[in-house]
Coordinates of C-alpha atoms in Angstrom, one line a residue:
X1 CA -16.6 -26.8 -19.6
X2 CA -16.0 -23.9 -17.3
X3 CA -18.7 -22.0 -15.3
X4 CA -19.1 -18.4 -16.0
X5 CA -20.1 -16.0 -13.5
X6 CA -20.8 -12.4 -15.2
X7 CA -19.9 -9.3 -13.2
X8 CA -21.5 -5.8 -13.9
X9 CA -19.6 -3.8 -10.9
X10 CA -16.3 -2.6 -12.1
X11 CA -14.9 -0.1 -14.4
X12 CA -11.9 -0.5 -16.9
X13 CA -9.0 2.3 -17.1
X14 CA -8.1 2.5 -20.7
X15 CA -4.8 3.9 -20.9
X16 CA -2.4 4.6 -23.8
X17 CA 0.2 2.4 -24.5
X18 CA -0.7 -1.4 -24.2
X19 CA 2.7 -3.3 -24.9
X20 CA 2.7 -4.6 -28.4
X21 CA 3.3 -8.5 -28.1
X22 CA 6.6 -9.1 -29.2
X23 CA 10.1 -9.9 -27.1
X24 CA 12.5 -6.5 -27.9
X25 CA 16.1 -7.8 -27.3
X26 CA 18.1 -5.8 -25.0
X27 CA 21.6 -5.9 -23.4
X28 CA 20.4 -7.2 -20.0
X29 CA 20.6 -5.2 -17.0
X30 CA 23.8 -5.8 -14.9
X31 CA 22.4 -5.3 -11.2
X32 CA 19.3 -6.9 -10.1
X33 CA 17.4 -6.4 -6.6
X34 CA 15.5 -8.6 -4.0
X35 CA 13.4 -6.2 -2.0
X36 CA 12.0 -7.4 1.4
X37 CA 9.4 -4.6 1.4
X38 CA 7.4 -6.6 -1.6
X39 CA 6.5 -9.1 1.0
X40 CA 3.9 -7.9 3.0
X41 CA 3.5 -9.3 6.3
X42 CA 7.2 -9.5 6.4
X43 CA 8.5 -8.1 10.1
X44 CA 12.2 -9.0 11.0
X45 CA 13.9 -9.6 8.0
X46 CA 17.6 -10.6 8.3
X47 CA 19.8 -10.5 5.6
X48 CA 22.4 -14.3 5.3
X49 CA 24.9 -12.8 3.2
X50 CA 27.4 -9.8 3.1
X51 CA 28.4 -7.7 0.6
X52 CA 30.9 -8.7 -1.2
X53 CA 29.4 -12.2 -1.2
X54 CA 28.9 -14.4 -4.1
X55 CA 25.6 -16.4 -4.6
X56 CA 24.3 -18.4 -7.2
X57 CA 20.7 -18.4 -8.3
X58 CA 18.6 -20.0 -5.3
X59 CA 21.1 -19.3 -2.8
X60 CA 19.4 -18.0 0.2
X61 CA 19.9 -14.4 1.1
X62 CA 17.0 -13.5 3.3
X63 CA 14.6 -14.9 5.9
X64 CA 12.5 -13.8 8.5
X65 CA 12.8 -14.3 11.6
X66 CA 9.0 -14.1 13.1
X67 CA 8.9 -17.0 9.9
X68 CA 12.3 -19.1 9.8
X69 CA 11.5 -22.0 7.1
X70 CA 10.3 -19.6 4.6
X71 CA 13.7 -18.6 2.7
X72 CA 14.4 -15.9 0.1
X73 CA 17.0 -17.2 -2.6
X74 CA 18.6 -14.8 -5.0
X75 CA 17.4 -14.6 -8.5
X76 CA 20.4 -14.5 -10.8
X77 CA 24.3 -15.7 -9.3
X78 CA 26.8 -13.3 -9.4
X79 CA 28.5 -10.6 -6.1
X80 CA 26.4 -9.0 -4.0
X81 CA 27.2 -5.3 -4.0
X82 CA 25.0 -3.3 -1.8
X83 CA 22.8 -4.2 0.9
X84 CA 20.5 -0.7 0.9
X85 CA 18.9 0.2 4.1
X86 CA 16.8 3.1 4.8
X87 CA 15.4 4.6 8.1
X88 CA 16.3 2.4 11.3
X89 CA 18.4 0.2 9.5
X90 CA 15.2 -1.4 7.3
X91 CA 16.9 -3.3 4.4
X92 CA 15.2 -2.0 1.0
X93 CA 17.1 -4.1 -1.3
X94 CA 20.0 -6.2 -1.4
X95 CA 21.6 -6.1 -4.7
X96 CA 23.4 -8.5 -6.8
X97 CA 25.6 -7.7 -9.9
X98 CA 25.0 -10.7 -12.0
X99 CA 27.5 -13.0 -14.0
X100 CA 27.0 -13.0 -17.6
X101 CA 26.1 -16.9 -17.6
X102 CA 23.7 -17.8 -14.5
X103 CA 25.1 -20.3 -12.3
X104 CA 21.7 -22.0 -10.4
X105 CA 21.8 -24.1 -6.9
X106 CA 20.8 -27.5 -7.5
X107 CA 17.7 -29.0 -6.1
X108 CA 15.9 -32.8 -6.6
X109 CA 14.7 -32.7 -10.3
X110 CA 11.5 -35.0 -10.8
X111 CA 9.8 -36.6 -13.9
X112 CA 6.1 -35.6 -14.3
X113 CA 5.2 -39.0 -12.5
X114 CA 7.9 -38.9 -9.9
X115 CA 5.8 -35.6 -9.2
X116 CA 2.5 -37.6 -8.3
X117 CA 4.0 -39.8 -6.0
X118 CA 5.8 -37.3 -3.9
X119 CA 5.0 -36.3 -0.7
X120 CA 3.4 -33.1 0.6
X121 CA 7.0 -32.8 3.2
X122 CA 9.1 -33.6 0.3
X123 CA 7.7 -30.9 -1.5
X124 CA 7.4 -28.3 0.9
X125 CA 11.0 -28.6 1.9
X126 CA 11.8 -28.2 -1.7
X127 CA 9.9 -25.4 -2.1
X128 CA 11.1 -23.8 1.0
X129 CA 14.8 -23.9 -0.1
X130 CA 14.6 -22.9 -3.2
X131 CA 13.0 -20.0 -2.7
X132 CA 9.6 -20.7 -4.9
X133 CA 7.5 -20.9 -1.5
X134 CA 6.8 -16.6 -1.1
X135 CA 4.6 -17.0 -4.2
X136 CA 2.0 -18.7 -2.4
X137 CA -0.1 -16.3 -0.6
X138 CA -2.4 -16.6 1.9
X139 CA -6.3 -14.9 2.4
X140 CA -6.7 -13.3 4.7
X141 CA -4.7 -10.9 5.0
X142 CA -2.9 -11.5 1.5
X143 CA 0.9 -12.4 3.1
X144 CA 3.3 -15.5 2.2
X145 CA 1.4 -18.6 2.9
X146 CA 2.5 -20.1 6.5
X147 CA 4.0 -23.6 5.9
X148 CA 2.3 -25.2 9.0
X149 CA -1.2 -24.2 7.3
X150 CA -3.3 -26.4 4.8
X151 CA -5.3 -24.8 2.9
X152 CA -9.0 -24.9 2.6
X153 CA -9.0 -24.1 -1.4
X154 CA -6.1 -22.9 -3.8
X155 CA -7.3 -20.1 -6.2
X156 CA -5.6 -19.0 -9.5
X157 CA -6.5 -15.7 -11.4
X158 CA -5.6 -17.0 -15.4
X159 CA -6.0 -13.4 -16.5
X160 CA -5.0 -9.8 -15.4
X161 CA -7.5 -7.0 -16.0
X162 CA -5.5 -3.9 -14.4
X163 CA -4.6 -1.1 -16.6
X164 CA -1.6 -1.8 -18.6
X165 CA -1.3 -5.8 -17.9
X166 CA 0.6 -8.0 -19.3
X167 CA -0.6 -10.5 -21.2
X168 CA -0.5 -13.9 -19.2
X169 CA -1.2 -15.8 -22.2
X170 CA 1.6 -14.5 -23.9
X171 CA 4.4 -14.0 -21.6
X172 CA 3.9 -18.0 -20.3
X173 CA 3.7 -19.5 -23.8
X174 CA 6.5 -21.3 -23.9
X175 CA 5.9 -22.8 -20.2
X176 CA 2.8 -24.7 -21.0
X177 CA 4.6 -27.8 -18.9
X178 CA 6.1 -26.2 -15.9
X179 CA 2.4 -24.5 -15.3
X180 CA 0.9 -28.3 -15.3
X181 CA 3.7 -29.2 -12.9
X182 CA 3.4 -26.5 -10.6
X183 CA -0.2 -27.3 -10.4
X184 CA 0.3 -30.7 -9.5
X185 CA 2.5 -29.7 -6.9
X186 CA 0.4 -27.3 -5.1
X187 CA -2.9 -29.5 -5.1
X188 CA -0.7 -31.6 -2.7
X189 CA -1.2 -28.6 -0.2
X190 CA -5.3 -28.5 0.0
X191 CA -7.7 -30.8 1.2
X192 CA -10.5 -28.9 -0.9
X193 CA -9.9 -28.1 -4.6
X194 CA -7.6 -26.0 -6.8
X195 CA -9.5 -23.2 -8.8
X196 CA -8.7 -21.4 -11.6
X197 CA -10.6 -18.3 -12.8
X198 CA -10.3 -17.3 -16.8
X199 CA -11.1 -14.3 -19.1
X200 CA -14.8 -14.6 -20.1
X201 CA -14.1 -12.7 -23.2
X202 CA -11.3 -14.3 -24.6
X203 CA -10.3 -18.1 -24.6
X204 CA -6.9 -19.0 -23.4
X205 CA -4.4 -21.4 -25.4
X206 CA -2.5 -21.6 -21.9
X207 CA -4.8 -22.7 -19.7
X208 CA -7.0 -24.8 -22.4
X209 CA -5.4 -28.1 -21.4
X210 CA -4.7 -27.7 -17.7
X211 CA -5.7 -30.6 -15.4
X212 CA -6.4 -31.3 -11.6
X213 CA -8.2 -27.7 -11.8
X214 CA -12.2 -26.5 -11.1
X215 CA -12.4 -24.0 -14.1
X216 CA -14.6 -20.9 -13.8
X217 CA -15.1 -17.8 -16.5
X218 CA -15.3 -14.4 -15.2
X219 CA -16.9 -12.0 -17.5
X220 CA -17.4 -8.2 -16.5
X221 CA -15.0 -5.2 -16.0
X222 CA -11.8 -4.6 -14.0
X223 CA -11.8 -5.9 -11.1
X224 CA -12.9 -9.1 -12.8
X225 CA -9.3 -10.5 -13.3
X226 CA -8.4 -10.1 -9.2
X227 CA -8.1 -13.4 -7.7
X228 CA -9.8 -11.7 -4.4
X229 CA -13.2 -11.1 -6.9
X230 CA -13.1 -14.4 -7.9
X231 CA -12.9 -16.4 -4.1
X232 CA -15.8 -14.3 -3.4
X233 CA -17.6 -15.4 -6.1
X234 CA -17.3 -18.8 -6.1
X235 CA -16.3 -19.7 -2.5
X236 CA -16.2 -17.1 0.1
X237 CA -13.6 -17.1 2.8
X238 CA -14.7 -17.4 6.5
X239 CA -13.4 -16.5 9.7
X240 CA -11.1 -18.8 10.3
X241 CA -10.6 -20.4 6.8
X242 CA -7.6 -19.9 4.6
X243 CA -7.4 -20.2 1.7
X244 CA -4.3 -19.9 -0.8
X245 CA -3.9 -18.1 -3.8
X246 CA -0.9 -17.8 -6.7
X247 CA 0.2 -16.8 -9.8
X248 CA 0.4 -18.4 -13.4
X249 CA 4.0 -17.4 -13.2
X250 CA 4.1 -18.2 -9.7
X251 CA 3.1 -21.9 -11.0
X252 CA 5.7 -21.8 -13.4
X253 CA 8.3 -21.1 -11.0
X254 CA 7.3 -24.0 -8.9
X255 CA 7.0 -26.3 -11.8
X256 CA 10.7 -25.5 -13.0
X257 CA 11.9 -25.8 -9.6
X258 CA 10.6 -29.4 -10.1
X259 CA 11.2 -30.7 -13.0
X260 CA 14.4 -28.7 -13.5
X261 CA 15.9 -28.9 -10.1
X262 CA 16.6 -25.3 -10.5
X263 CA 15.5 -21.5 -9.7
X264 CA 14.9 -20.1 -12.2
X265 CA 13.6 -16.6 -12.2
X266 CA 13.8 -15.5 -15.6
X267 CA 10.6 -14.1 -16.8
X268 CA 8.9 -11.9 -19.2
X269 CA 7.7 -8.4 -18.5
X270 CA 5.8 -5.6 -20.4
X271 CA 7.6 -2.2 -20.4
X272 CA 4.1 -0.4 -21.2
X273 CA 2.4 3.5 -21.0
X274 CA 2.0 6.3 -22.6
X275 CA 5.7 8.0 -22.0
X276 CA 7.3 5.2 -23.5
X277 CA 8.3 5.2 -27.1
X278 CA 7.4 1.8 -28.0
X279 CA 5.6 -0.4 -25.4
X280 CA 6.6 -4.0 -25.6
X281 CA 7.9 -7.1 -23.7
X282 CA 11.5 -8.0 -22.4
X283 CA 12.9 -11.4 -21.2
X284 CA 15.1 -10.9 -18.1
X285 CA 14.8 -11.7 -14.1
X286 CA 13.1 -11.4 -11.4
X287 CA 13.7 -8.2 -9.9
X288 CA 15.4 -6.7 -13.1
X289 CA 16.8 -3.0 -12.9
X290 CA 14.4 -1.7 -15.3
X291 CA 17.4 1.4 -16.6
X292 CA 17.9 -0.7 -19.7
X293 CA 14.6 -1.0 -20.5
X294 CA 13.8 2.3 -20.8
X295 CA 17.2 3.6 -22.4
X296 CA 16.2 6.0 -25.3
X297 CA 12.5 5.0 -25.2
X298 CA 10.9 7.6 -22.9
X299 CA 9.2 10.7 -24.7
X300 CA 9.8 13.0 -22.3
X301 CA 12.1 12.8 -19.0
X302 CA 9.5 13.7 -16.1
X303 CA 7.9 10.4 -15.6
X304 CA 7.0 8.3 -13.0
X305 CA 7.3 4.5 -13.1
X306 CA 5.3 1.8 -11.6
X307 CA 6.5 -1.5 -11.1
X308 CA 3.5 -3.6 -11.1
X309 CA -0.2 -2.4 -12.1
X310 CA -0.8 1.6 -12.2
X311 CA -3.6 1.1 -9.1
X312 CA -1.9 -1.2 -7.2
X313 CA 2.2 -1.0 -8.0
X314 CA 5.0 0.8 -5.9
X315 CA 6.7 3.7 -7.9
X316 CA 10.6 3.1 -8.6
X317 CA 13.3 5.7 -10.1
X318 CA 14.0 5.1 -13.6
X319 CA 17.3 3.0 -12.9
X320 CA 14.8 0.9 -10.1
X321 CA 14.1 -2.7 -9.7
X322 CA 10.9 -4.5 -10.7
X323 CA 9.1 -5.9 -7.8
X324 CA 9.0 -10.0 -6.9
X325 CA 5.6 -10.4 -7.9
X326 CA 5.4 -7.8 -11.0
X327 CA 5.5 -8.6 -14.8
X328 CA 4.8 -5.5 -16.0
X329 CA 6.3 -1.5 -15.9
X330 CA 4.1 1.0 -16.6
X331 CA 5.6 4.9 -17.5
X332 CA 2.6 7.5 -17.1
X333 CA 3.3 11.2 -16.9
X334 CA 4.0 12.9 -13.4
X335 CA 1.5 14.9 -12.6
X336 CA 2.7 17.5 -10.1
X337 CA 1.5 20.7 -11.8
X338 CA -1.3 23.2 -11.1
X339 CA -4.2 22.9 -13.2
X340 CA -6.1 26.5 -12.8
X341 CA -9.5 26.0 -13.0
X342 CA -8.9 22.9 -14.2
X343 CA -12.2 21.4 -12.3
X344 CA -14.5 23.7 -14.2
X345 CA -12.9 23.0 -17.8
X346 CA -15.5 20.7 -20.1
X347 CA -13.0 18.1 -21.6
X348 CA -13.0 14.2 -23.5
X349 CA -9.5 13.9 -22.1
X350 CA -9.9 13.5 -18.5
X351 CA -10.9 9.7 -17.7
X352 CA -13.8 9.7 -15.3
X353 CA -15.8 7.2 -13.2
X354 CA -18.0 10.2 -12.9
X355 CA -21.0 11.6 -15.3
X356 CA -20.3 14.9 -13.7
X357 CA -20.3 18.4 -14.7
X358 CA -17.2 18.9 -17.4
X359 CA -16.4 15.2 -17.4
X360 CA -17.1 14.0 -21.0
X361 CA -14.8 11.1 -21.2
X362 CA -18.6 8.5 -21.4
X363 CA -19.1 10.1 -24.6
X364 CA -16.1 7.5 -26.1
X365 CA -16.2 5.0 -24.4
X366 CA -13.0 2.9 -26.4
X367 CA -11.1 5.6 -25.8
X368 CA -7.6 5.2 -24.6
X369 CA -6.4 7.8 -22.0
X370 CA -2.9 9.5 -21.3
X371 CA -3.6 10.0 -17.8
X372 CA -1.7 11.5 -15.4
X373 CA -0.7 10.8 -11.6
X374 CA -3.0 14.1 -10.4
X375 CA -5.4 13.0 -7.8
X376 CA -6.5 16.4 -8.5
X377 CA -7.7 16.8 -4.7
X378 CA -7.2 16.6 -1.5
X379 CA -8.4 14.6 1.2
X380 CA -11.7 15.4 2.9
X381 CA -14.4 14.1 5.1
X382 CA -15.9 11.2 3.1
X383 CA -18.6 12.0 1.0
X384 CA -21.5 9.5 1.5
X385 CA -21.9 8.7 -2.7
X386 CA -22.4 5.2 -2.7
X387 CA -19.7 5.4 -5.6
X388 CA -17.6 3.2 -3.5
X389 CA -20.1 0.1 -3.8
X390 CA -20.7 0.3 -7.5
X391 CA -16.8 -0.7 -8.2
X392 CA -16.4 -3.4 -6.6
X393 CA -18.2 -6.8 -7.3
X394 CA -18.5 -7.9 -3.7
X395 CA -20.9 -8.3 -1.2
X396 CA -18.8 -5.8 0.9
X397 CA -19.7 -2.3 1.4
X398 CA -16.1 -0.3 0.9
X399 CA -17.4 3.1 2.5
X400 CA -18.4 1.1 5.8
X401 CA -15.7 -0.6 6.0
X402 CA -13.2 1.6 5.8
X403 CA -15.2 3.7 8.6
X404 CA -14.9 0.8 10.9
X405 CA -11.1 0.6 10.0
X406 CA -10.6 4.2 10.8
X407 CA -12.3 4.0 14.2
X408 CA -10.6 0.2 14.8
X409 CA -14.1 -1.2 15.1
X410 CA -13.0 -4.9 15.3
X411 CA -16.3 -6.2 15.3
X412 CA -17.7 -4.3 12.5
X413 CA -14.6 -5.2 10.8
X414 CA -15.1 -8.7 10.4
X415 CA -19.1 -8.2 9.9
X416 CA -18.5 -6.2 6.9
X417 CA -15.8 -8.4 5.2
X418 CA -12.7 -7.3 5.6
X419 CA -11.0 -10.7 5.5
X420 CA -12.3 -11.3 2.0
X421 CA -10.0 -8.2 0.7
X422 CA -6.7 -6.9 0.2
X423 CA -5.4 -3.4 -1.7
X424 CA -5.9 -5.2 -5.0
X425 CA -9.5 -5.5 -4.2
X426 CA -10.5 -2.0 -3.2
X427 CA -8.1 -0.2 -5.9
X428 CA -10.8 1.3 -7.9
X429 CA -12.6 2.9 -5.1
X430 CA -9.2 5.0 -5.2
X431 CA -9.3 5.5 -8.5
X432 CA -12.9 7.0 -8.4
X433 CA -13.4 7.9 -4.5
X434 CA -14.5 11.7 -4.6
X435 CA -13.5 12.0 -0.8
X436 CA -9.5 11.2 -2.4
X437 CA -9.0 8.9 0.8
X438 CA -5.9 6.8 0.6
X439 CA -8.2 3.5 0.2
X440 CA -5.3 0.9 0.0
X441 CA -3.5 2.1 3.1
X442 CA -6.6 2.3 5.2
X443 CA -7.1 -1.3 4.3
X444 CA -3.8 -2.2 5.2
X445 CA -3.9 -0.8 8.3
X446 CA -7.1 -2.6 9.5
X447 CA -5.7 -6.2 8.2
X448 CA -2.6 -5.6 10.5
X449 CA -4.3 -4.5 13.7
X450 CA -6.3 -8.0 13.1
X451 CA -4.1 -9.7 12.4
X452 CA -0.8 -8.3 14.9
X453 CA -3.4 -7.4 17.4

């Protein structure tokens, strides 16, 4: 029986258009894209192939160079056609126009109990070259894991409570096995325990017969479902403690890699929002261009599409490429137009954090919302609110921290948490910070002068 730990800090978005759980079939797209930038922590990226080049799936394509064993394979065989690069020669994406049947590397399949008696090398070399290591990450900092490391604890988030999420549950059904597998593989790498945090409100048929885990229930509001929440919660990280965390599909990855002796990146993602015609779930690849996806099913054309969670994702174009780590599109509304007096206005329609003057949304509160990308604002000094605190279930104080960021305050830095967060944690504080700071990159920028400094 799992432990539950309830949470009363948070607040949950409700937005419009939830994908409806069913697979929607769909001529898949022709081009897909592996894009350094979704590794953070990534510095000297250098691209093994050439355009023109043909790869299968697992065949490495990119590595970098500050971290040499850490390879990153292709996800579908087939000619690489472009190699994009933006200002001073960065490489965005290198993109690969797929075959119609995916050809796959071969690596060392194992049985289930070939599994338990392998060794930690003979894994990690595995995952290394077949390109299933980058979905280990590491805390601090929240980059791909460092091979030399062990880990103190591994942590899994079963559930996803951002906006718009797909459903874990459903888009890993048929991978019960591979998720066991890549579990038993990954406790190899800690000396402590593997953790896995699940939905206090809603029992999982996924994760009901797992093994080798330490289960915990997490009940309470968005942030509830961030893996970040749920180290704090049950097992703080220190200065100088790392710990490891990874995803359910990240498991399943590694546990195909295993007992298949192949990459396969084929996963399931939610197309979801309220501009899309009918929200539902697609089967395709890693890093998918999402064009077909969205082919007469937007309501209107001026959109803006997130690959990943609305809070936390990285906007792409409409023929873009869903990120490495990303199972889900969301389509909201671009909101680049003036709203005249549109502060003073009483309304139910305007989602708000806020009991404020002319914000009514608290009256319903199971209302869905068709919000917008307005911050409605810009930024200002900070307002000292405390709103900041009451969103995130921590024992950090946001508003500090952030201040000690800003001024490169090492010291107060580490006193007031930072190595316990990354953008994931301190999303909502965007979402409801009056002061309309950019939280996420302020973050960012304090975990790199740590960590580079």
């Amino acid at each position: 029986m799992s432990k539950t730990i309830k949470l009363k800090r948070g607040f949950d978005i409700r937005l419009k258009g939830v994908a409806e759980q069913k697979v929607a079939s769909v001529a898949q797209p022709e081009v897909f894209a592996l894009k350094p930038l979704d590794f953070v922590g990534i510095q000297r990226p250098k691209v093994t192939v050439k355009e023109g080049e043909t790869v299968k799936a697992g065949t490495p394509i990119l590595f970098d160079k500050k971290n040499e064993q850490v390879l990153y394979t292709a996800p579908v065989s087939g000619e690489v056609v472009e190699i994009k690069r933006g200002l001073k020669r960065r490489v965005e994406e290198i993109k690969i126009l797929a075959d119609k049947e995916i050809q796959y590397e071969t690596f060392n399949a194992y049985s289930s109990s070939e599994l338990g008696k392998a060794s930690r090398e003979q894994l990690q070399e595995q995952l290394l070259k077949s390109g299933a290591w980058p979905h280990i990450i590491q805390r601090p900092y929240g980059v791909v894991a460092k091979p030399s490391d062990t880990a103190r604890d591994i942590f899994i988030s079963g559930f996803d409570s951002n906006p718009l999420a797909a459903d874990i549950d459903f888009i890993l059904k048929d991978d019960k096995k591979y998720l066991q597998a890549g579990i038993d593989v990954i406790s190899k790498f800690t000396s402590g325990k593997v953790y896995l945090g699940l939905n206090g409100k809603k029992a999982s048929q996924l994760f009901s017969d797992v093994s080798g885990v330490e289960k915990y229930s997490f009940q309470g509001p968005h942030p509830a479902g961030n893996v970040g929440v749920q180290i704090h919660n049950v097992k703080p990280v220190n200065k100088d403690e790392v710990v490891w965390t990874i995803s359910p599909y990240g498991l399943v990855q590694i546990g195909k890699v295993f007992l298949e002796g192949k990459y396969d990146a084929s996963k399931v993602v939610a197309v979801a929002g309220s501009e899309v015609k009918t929200a539902q779930y697609y089967k395709t690849y890693s890093g998918a261009c999402i064009k077909n996806f969205l082919k007469d099913n937007l309501l209107e054309e001026h959109v803006r599409c997130v690959s990943g969670s609305p809070l936390t994702g990285s906007r792409i174009e409409k023929d873009g490429f869903i990120g490495f780590y990303d199972n889900s599109v969301a389509v909201i509304p671009e909101g680049d137009e003036y709203e005249l007096f549109g502060w003073a206005l009483p309304t139910t329609n305007k989602l708000s954090f806020h009991k404020a003057l002319g914000l009514l949304s608290f009256v319903n509160p199971h209302k869905e919302f068709r919000l917008n990308t307005n911050i409605r604002g810009e930024e200002r000094a900070f307002v000292q609110s405390g709103v900041l605190e009451r969103v995130v279930p921590m024992d950090v104080l946001p508003t500090y921290l952030l201040k000690a960021v800003m001024a490169q305050d090492f010291e107060n830095m580490e006193a007031l948490g930072i190595y316990e967060v990354i953008e994931e944690d301190l999303a909502l504080c965007e979402f409801v910070d009056v002061s309309k700071h950019k939280v996420q990159a302020i973050l960012r920028e304090g975990l790199d002068l740590l960590q580079y400094s």
